[in-house]
PDB file of C-alpha atoms in Angstrom:
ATOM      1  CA  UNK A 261      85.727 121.012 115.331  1.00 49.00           C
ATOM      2  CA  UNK A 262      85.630 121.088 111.263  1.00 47.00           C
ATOM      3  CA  UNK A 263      86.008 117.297 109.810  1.00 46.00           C
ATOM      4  CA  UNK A 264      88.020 116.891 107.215  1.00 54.00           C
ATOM      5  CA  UNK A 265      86.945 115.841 103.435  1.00 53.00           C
ATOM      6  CA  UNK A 266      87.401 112.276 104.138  1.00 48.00           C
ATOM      7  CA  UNK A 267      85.251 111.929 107.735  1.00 52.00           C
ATOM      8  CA  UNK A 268      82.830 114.403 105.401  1.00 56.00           C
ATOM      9  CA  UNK A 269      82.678 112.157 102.897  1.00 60.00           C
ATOM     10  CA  UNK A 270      82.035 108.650 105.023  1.00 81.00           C
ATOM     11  CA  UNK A 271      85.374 107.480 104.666  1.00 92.00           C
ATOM     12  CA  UNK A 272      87.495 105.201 106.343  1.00 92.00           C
ATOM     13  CA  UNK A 273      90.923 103.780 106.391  1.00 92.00           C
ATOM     14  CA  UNK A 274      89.723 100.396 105.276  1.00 93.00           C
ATOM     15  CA  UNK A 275      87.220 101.411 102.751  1.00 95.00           C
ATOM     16  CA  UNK A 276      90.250 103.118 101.139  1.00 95.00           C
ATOM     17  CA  UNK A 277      91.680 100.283 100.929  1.00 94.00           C
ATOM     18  CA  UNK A 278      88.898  97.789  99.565  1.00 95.00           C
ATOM     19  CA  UNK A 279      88.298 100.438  96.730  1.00 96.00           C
ATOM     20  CA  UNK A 280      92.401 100.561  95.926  1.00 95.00           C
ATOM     21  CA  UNK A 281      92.696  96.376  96.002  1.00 92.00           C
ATOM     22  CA  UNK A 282      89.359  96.699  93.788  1.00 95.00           C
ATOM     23  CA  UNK A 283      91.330  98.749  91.123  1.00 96.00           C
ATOM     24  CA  UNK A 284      94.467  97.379  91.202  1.00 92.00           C
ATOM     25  CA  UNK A 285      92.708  94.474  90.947  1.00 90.00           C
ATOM     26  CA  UNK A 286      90.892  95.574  87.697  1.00 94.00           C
ATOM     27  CA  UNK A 287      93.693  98.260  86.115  1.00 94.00           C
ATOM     28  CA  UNK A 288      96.586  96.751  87.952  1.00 89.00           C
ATOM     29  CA  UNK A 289      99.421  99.306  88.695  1.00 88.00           C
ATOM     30  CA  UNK A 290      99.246 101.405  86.110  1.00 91.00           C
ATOM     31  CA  UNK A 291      95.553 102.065  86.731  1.00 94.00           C
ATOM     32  CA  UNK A 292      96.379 102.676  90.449  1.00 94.00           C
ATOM     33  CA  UNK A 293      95.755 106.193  91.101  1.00 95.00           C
ATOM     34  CA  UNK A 294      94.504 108.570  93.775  1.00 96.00           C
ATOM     35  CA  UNK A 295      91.859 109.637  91.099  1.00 96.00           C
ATOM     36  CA  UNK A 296      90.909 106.056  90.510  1.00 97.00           C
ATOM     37  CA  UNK A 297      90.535 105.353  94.231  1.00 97.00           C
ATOM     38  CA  UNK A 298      87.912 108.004  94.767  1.00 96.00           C
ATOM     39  CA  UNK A 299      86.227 107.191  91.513  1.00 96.00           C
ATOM     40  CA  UNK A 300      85.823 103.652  92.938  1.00 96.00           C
ATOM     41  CA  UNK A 301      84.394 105.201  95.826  1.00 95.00           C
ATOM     42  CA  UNK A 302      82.090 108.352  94.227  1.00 94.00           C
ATOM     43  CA  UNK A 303      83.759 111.004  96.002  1.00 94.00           C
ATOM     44  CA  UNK A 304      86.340 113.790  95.327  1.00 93.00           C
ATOM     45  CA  UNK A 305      90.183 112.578  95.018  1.00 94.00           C
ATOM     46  CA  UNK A 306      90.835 115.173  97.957  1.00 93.00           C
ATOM     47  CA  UNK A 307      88.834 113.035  99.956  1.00 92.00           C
ATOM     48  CA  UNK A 308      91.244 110.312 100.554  1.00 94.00           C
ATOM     49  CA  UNK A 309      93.579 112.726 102.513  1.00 93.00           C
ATOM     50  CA  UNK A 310      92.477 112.312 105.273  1.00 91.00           C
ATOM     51  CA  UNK A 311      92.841 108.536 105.417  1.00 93.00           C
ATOM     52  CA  UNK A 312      96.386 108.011 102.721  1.00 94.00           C
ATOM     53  CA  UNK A 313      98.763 111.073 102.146  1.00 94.00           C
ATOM     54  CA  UNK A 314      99.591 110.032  98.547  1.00 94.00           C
ATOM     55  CA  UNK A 315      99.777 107.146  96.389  1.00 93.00           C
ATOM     56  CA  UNK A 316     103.072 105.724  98.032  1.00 92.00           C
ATOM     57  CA  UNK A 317     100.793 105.685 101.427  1.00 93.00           C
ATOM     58  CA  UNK A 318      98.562 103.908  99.831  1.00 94.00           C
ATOM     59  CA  UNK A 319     100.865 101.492  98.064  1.00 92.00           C
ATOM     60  CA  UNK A 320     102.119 100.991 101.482  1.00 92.00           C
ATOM     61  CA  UNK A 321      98.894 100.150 103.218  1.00 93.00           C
ATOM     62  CA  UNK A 322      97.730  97.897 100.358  1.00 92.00           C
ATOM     63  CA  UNK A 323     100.924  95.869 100.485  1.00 92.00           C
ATOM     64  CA  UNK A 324     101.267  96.306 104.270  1.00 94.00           C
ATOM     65  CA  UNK A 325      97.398  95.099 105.159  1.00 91.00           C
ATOM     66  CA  UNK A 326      97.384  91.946 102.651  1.00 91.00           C
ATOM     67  CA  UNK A 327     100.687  90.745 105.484  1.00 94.00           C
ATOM     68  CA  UNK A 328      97.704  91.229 108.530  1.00 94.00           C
ATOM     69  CA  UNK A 329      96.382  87.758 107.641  1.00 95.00           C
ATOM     70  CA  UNK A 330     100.171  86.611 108.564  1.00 97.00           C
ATOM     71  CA  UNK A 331     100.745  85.821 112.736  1.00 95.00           C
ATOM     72  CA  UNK A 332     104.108  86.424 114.106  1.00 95.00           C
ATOM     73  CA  UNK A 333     105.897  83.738 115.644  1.00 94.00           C
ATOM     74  CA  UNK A 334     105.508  83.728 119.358  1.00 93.00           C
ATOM     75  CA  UNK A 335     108.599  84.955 121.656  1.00 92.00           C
ATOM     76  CA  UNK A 336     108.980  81.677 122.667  1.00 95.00           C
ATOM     77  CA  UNK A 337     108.464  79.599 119.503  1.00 95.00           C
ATOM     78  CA  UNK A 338     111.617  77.268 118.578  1.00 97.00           C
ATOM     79  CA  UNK A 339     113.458  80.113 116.896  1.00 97.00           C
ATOM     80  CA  UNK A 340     114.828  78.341 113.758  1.00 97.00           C
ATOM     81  CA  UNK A 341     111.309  76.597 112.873  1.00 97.00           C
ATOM     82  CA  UNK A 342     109.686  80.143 114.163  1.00 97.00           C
ATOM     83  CA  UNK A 343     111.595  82.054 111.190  1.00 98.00           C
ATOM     84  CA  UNK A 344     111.285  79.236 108.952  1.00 97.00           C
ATOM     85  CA  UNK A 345     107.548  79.091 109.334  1.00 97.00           C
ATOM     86  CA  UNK A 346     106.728  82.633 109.057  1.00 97.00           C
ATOM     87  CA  UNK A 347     108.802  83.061 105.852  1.00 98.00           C
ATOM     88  CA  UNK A 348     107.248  79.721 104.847  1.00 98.00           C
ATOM     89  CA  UNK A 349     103.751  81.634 105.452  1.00 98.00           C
ATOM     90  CA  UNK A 350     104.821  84.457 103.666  1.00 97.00           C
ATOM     91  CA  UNK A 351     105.870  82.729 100.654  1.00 97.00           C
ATOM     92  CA  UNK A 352     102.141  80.764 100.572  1.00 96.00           C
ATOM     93  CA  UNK A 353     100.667  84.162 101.299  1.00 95.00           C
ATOM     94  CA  UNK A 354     102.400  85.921  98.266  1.00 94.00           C
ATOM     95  CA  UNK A 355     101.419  82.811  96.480  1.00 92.00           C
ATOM     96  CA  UNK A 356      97.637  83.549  96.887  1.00 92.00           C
ATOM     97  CA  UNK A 357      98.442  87.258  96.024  1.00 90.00           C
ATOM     98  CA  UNK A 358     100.622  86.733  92.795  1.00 90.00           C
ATOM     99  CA  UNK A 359      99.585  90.259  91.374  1.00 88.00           C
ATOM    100  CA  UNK A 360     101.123  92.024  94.422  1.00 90.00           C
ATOM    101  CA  UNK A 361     104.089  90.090  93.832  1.00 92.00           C
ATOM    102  CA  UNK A 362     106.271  92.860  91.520  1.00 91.00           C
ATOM    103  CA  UNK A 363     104.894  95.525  93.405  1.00 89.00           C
ATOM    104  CA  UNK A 364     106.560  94.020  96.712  1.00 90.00           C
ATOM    105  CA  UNK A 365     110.105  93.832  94.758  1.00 91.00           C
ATOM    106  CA  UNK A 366     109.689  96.994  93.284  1.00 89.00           C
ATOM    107  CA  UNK A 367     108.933  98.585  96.739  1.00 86.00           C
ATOM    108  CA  UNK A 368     111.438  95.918  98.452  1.00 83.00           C
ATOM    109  CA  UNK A 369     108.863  94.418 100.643  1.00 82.00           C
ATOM    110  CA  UNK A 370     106.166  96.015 103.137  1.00 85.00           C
ATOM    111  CA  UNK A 371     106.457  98.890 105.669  1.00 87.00           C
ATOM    112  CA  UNK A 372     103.829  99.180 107.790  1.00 91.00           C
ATOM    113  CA  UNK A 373     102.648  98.720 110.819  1.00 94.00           C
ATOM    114  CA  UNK A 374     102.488  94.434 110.080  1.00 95.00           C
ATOM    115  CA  UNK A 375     105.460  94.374 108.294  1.00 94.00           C
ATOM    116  CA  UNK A 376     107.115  96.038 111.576  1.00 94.00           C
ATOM    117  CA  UNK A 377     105.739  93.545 113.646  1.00 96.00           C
ATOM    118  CA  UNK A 378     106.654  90.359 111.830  1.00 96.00           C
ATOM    119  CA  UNK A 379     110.391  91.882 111.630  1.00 95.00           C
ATOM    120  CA  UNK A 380     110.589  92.545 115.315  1.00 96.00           C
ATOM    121  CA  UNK A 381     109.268  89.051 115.638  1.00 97.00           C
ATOM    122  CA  UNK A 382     111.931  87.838 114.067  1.00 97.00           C
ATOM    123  CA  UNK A 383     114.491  90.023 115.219  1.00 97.00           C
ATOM    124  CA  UNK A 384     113.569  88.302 118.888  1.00 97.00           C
ATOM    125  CA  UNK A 385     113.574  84.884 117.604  1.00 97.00           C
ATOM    126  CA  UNK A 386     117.569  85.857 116.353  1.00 97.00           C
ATOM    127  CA  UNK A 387     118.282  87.284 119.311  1.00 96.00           C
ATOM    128  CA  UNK A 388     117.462  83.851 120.996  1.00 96.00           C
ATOM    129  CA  UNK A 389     119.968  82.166 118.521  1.00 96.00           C
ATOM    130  CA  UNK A 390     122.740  84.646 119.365  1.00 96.00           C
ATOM    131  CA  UNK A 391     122.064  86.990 116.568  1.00 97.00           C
ATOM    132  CA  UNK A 392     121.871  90.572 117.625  1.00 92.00           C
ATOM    133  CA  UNK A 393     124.404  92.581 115.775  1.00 92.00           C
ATOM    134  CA  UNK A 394     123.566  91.520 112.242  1.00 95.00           C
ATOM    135  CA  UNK A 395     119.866  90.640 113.116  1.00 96.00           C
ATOM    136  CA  UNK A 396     118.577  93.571 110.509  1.00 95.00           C
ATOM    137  CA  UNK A 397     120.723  91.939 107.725  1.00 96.00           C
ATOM    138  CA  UNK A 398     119.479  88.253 108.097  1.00 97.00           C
ATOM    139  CA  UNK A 399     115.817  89.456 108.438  1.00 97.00           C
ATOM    140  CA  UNK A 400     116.861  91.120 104.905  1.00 96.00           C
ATOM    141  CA  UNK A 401     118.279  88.118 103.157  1.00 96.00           C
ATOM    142  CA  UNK A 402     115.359  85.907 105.099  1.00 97.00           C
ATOM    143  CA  UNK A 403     112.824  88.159 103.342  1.00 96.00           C
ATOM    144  CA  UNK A 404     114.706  89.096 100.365  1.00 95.00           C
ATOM    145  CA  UNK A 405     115.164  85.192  99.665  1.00 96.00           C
ATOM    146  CA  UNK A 406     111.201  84.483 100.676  1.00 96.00           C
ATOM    147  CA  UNK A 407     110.253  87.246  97.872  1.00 95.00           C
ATOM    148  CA  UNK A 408     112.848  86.321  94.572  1.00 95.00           C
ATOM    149  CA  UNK A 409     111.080  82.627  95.589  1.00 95.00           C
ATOM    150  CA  UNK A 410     107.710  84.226  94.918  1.00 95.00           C
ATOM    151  CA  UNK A 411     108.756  85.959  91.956  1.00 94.00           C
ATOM    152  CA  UNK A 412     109.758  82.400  90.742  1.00 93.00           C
ATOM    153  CA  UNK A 413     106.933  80.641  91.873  1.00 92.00           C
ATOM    154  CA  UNK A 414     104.538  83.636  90.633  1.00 88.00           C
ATOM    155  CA  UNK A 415     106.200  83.573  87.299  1.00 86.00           C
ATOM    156  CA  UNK A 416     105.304  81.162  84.215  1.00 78.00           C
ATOM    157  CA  UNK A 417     108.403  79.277  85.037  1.00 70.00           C
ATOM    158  CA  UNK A 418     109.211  75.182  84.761  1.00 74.00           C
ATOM    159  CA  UNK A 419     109.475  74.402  88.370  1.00 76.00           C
ATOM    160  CA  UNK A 420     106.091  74.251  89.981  1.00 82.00           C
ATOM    161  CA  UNK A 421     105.047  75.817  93.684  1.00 85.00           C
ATOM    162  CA  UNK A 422     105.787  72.731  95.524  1.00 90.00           C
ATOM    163  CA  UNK A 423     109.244  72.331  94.462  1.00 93.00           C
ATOM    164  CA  UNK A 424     109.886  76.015  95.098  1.00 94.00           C
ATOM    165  CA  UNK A 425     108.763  75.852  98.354  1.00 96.00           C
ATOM    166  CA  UNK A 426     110.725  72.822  99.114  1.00 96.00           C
ATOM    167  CA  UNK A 427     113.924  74.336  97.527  1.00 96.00           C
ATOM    168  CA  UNK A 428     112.914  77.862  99.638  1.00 97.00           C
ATOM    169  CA  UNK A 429     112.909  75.853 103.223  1.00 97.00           C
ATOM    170  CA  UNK A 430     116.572  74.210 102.713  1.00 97.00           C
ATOM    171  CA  UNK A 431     117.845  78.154 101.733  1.00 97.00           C
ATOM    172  CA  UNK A 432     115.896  79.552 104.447  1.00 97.00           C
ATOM    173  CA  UNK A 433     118.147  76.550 106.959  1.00 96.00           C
ATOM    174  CA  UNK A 434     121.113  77.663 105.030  1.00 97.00           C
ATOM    175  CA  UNK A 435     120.727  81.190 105.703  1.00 97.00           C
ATOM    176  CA  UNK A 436     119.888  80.728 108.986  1.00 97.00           C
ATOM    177  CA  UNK A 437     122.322  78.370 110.116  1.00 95.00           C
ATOM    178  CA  UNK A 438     124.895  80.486 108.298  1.00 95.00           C
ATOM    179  CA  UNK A 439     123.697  83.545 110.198  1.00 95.00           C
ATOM    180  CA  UNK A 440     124.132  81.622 113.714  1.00 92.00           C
ATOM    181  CA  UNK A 441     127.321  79.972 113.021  1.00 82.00           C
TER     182      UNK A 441
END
């Protein structure tokens, strides 16, 4: 059986994705490129097919793989601290990766395979409080809240992390106890 460019070429998933944080890293989004990817990594742009079917793919899996150092919340966990905690998490996490931070609004959040997995984690933990129907739309406003609170915090603004965070965890009760009631 032929191999393709990329398996020709060395390639793999995650060295795609080392070489596309090391650009955006040094040419940020606008130097983000297919091109730039496989000049980071000396081989043909055609290469990376095999591995990321176009830039969106790989937007996705650069967004989606920085959320794998993020554990969902156990089945069983207390389910308002479990959602609390993971969009606490989240919020630290985006913290540490300010530069992603537009690029997540712009692409309204993550969709891969550990963004899936942290929503169905806290679809469960909703379920548990009663919240079944409507479960998609709090997981929304739970993440869309988590990420405008990033953009703040990520942002040369007057309040500082700390206070953010703090103001973040009595919206994230709010919302949850708003979604449950």
């Amino acid at each position: 059986m032929p191999r393709t460019p990329g398996q020709r070429a060395g390639l793999s998933h995650e060295a795609v994705l080392t070489a596309a944080r090391t650009v955006f890293a040094e040419r940020g989004l606008p130097g983000l490129s297919m091109r730039s990817v496989a000049g980071e990594l000396g081989v043909a742009p055609n290469a990376l097919y095999s591995h990321v079917a176009d830039k969106d793919a790989l937007l996705d899996a650069l967004l989606d793989d920085v959320l794998g150092a993020l554990t969902p919340p156990p089945p069983d966990a207390d389910p308002v601290a479990g959602l609390r905690e993971i969009m606490l998490a989240t919020f630290d996490l985006l913290g540490r990766h300010a530069d992603l931070v537009p690029l997540y609004l712009a692409r309204q959040g993550a969709r891969g395979p550990h963004a899936r997995a942290l929503g169905e984690a806290m679809v469960v933990l909703l379920a548990r409080l009663g919240v079944d129907e409507a479960a998609g739309r709090v997981v929304r406003a739970l993440i869309v809240s988590t990420l405008g609170y990033a953009a703040l915090a990520t942002a040369d603004a007057p309040l500082g992390d700390a206070e953010l965070r703090a103001d973040l965890d009595v919206t994230l009760g709010w919302l949850i106890r708003g979604a449950v009631g």
